[in-house]
XYZ file of C-alpha atoms in Angstrom:
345
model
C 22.047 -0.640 9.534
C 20.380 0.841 12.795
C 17.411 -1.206 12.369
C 19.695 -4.601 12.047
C 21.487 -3.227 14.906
C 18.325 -2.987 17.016
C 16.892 -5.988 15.932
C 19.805 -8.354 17.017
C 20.296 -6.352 20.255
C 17.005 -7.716 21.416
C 17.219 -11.116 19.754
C 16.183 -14.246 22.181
C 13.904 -11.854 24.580
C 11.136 -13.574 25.690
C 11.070 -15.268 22.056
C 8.751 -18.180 22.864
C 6.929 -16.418 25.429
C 2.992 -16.553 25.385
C 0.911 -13.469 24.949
C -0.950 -12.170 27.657
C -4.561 -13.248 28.281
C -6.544 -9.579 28.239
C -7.302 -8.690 32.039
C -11.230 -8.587 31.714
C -13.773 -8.009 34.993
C -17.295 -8.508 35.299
C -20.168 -6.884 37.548
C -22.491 -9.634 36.647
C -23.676 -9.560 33.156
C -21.389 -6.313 32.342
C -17.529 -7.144 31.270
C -14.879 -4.519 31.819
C -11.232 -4.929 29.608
C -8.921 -1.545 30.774
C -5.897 -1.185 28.728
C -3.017 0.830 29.229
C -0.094 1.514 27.889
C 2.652 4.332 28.573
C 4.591 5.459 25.499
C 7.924 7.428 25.580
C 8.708 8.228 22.320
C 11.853 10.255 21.375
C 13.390 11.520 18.229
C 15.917 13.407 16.232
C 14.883 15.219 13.089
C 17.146 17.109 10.201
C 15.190 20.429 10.848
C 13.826 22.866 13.470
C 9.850 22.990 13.576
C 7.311 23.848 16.322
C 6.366 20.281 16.299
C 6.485 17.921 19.886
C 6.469 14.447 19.107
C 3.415 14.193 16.504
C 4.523 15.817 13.316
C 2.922 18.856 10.818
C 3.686 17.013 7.541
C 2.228 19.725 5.879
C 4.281 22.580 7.888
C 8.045 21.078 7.677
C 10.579 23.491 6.598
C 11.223 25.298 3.194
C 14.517 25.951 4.174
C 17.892 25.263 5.937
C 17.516 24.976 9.311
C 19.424 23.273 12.667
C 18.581 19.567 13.818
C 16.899 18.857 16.846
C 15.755 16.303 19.085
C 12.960 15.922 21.203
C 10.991 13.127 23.221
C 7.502 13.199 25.479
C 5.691 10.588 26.942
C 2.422 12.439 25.917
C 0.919 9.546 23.432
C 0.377 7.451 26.570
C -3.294 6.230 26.516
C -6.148 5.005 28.498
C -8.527 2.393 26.955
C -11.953 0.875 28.997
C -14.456 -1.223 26.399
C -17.300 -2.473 28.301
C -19.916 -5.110 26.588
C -22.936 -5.905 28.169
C -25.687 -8.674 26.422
C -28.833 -8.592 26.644
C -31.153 -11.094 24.822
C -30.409 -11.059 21.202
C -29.081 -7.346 21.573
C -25.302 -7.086 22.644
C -24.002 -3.063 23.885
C -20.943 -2.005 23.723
C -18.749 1.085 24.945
C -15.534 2.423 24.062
C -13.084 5.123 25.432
C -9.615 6.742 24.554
C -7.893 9.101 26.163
C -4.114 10.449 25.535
C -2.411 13.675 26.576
C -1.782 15.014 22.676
C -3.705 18.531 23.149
C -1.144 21.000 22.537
C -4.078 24.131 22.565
C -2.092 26.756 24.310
C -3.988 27.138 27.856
C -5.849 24.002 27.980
C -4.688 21.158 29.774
C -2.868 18.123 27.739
C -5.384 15.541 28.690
C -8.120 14.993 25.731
C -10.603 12.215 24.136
C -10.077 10.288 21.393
C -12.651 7.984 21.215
C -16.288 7.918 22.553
C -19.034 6.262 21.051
C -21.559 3.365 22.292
C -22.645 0.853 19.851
C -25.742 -1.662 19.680
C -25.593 -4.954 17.615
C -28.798 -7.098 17.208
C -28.179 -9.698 14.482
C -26.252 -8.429 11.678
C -27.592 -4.810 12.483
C -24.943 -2.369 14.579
C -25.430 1.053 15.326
C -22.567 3.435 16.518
C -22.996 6.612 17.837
C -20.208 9.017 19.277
C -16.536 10.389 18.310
C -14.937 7.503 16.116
C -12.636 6.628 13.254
C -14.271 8.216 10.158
C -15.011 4.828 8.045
C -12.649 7.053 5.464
C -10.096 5.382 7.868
C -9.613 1.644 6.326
C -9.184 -1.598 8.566
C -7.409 -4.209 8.585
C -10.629 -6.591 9.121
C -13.946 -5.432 9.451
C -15.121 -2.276 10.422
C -14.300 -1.295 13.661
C -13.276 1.414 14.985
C -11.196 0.929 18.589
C -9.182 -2.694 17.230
C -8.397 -3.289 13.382
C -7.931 -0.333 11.904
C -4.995 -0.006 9.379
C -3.629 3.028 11.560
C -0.111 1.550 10.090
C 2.975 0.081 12.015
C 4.331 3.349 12.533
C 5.181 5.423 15.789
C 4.886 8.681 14.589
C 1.738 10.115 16.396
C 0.287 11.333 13.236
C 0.328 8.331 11.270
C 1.667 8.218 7.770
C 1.481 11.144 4.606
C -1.252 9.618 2.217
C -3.506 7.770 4.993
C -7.426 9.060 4.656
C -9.630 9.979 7.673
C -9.685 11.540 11.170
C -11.819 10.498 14.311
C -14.729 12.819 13.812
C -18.669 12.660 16.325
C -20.739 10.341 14.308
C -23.556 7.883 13.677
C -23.196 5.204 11.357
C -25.079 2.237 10.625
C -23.677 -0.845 9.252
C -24.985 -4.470 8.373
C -23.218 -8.261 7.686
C -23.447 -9.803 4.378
C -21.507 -12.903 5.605
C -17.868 -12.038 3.893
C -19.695 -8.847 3.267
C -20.381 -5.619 5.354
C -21.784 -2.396 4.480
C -21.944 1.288 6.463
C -23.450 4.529 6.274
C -21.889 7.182 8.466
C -23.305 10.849 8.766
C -20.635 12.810 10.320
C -21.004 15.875 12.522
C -19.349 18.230 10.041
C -22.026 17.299 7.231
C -20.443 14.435 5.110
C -22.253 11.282 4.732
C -19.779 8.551 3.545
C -20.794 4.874 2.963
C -18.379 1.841 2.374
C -18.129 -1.859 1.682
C -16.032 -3.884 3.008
C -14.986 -7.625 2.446
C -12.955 -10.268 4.616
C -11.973 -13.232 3.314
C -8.921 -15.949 3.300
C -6.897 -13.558 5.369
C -7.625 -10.937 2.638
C -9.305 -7.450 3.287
C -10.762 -5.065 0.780
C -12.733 -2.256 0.921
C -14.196 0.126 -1.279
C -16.403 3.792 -0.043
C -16.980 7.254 -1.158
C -18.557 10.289 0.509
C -20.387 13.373 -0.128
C -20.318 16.189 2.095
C -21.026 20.600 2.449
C -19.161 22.743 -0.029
C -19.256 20.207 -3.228
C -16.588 18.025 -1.328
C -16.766 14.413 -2.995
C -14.341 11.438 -3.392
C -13.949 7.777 -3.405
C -10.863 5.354 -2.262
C -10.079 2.133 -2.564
C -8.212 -0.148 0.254
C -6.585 -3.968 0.689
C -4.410 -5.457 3.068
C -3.331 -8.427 1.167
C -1.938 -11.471 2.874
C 0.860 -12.517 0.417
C 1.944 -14.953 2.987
C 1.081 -15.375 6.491
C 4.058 -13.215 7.535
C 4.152 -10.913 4.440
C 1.131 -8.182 3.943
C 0.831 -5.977 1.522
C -1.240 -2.648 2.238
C -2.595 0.283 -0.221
C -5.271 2.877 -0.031
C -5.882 5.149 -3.128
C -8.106 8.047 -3.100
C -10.009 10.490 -5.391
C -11.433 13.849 -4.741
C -13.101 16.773 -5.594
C -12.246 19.756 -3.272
C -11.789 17.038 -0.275
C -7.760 16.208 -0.561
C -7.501 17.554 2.777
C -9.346 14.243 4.442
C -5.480 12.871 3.614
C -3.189 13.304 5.973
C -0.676 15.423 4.896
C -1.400 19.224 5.005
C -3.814 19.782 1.781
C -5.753 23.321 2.026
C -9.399 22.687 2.483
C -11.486 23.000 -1.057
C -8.868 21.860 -3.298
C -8.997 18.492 -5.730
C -6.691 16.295 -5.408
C -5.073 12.533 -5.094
C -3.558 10.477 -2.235
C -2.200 6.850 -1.890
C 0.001 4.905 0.416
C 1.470 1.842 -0.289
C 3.223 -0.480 2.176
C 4.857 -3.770 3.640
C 4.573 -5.653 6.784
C 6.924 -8.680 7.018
C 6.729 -10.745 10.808
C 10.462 -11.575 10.814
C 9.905 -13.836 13.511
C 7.102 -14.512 15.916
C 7.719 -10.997 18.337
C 9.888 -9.405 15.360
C 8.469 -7.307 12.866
C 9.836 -5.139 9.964
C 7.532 -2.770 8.169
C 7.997 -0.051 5.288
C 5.662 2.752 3.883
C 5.349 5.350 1.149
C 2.619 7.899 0.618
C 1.984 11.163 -1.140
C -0.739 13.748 -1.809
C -0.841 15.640 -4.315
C -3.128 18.888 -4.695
C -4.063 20.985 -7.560
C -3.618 24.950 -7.575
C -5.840 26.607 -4.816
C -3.682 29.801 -3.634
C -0.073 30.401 -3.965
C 1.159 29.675 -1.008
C -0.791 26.209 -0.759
C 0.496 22.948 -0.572
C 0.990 20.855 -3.886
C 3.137 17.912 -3.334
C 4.118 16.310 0.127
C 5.852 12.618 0.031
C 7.152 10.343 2.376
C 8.756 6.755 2.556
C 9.689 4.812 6.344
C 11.129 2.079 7.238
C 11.175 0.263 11.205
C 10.831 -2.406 13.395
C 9.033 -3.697 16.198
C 10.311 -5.831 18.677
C 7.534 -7.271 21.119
C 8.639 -8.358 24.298
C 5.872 -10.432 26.244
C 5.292 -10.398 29.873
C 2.418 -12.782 30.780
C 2.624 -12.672 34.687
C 2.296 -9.172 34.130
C -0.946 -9.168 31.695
C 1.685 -6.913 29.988
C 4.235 -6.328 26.696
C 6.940 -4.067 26.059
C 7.406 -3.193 22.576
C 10.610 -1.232 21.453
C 10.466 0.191 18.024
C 12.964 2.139 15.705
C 12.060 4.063 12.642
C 13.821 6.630 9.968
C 11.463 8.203 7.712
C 12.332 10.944 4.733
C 9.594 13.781 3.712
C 9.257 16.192 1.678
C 6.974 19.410 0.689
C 6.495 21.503 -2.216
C 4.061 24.673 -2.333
C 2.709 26.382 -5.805
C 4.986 29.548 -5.565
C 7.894 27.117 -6.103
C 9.071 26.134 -2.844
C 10.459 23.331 -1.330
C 11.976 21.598 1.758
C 13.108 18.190 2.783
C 13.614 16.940 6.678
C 14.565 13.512 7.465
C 14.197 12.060 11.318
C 14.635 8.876 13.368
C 11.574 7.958 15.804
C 12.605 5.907 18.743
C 9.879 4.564 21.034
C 9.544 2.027 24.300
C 5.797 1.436 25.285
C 4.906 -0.521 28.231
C 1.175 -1.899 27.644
C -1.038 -3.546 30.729
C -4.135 -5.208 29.372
């Protein structure tokens, strides 16, 4: 009901409205796009945690507790990609910064994303702090646009999505609808994956290997079943590695993950979206983590402002989790996300 509420409240803003053309300067050859957006995201959850705005799926409550409600404008972000040619060999730069470091005694401003890539041909090479290539896309590969981060607002993504931004080098080559990568991470995994784009149709398949005996391989789509309905999974296999899925797995054990989801364009600056994902860990220690679940549903409402090389987007979303450890335990919180984000680019 809140979501229908929210969607017809903003009905007939800036509905035809063009989208902005990307502010981009150039010092000769070299082209500079900033982007910027301030978030202020607020919300009101069933249960008590130590949590700001980014949530511990794997830390919620095993018991009763008060609600609470919180907001921050922390997940506001700076973006600068620079691209500079040179004969057949094009360079590129990316950086991301937010204010998400909640270290005690350290100041909330952190990186991201860092990395510099060179492309000559089909060949690219990426070196720096970057989406681990566990993370699936959307289309392609890459690893500051694309990526199927989900529709969400929560900070932390969705339970069942694989991957974290980790220091890297990977190399990666076009097999026209084809591409293949190779990633050696700084923690010691190497992962590979191939990925194909076709007909509005992405699919992706990659497995990695890294320190300890830590193994697994996933499978990924985002499947146009019309050109405003897509379909999204991601499945995923391991062997002491569950905790590359977000959730709140203990390092070393086996383990499953999947999320599943929906993204319907309601109209052209409407969109509706719905997700559910679980992991699932085998016995490690007592007190460990064995089940965590969670399903969402929310909306997007884009609100153009071309003079302004800017939108606003106001989103709503309600999402349900749940946890269960080996000793028997269990705990449910439920919480409604609430976010206005002003973006300049």
């Amino acid at each position: 009901m809140l979501i229908l509420v929210f969607a017809a409240a903003t009905r007939g803003f800036a509905a035809d409205a063009p989208a902005p053309e990307p502010l981009v300067m150039h010092l000769g050859a070299l082209s500079l796009r900033p982007t910027v957006f301030l978030d202020a995201i607020g919300l009101s959850r069933s249960a008590t945690t130590a949590d700001s705005i980014s949530t511990s799926f794997g830390r919620i409550p095993l018991t009763e507790t008060e609600a609470e409600s919180t907001a921050s404008v922390r997940h506001s972000r700076f973006m600068l990609r620079s691209e500079l040619p040179a004969g057949r060999l094009k360079l590129t730069t990316w950086l991301e910064s937010d204010f998400m470091n909640f270290t005690p005694n350290q100041r909330p401003f952190r990186w991201r994303q860092y990395w510099g890539e060179a492309r000559i041909g089909r060949w690219e090479i990426l070196g720096g702090q970057a989406w681990s290539i566990l993370r699936p896309n959307r289309v392609g590969i890459t690893s500051d646009k694309d990526t199927m981060n989900t529709d969400a607002i929560e900070p932390a993504y969705h339970i069942g999505l694989l991957g974290f931004r980790a220091r890297q080098i990977r190399i990666s080559r076009s097999f026209g609808t084809y591409k293949a990568v190779v990633a050696w991470e700084g923690n010691g995994n190497l992962l590979t994956k191939v990925v194909r784009d076709s007909n509005r149709q992405h699919y992706e398949a990659g497995a990695f290997g890294g320190r300890f005996g830590g193994r697994g391989v996933n499978v990924a789509a985002v499947y146009s079943a019309t050109p405003r309905l897509h379909l999204i999974t991601q499945n995923y296999y391991s062997r002491h590695a569950v905790y590359q899925a977000i959730g709140g797995a203990p390092a070393g054990a086996d383990g499953i993950s999947t999320i599943e989801g929906a993204e319907m364009q309601l109209t052209k600056n409407l969109e509706a979206y719905t997700y559910g994902g679980l992991v699932y860990a085998t016995h490690l220690k007592d007190s460990g983590n064995r089940l965590m679940r969670e399903i969402s549903f929310g909306v997007n409402r884009k609100i153009p402002l071309p003079a302004q090389h800017a939108v606003v987007l106001l989103s709503l979303q309600y999402s349900r989790m749940d946890r269960a450890i080996w000793s028997g335990q269990s705990g449910t919180m439920d919480y409604l996300m609430y976010r206005f984000r002003y973006t300049f680019n």
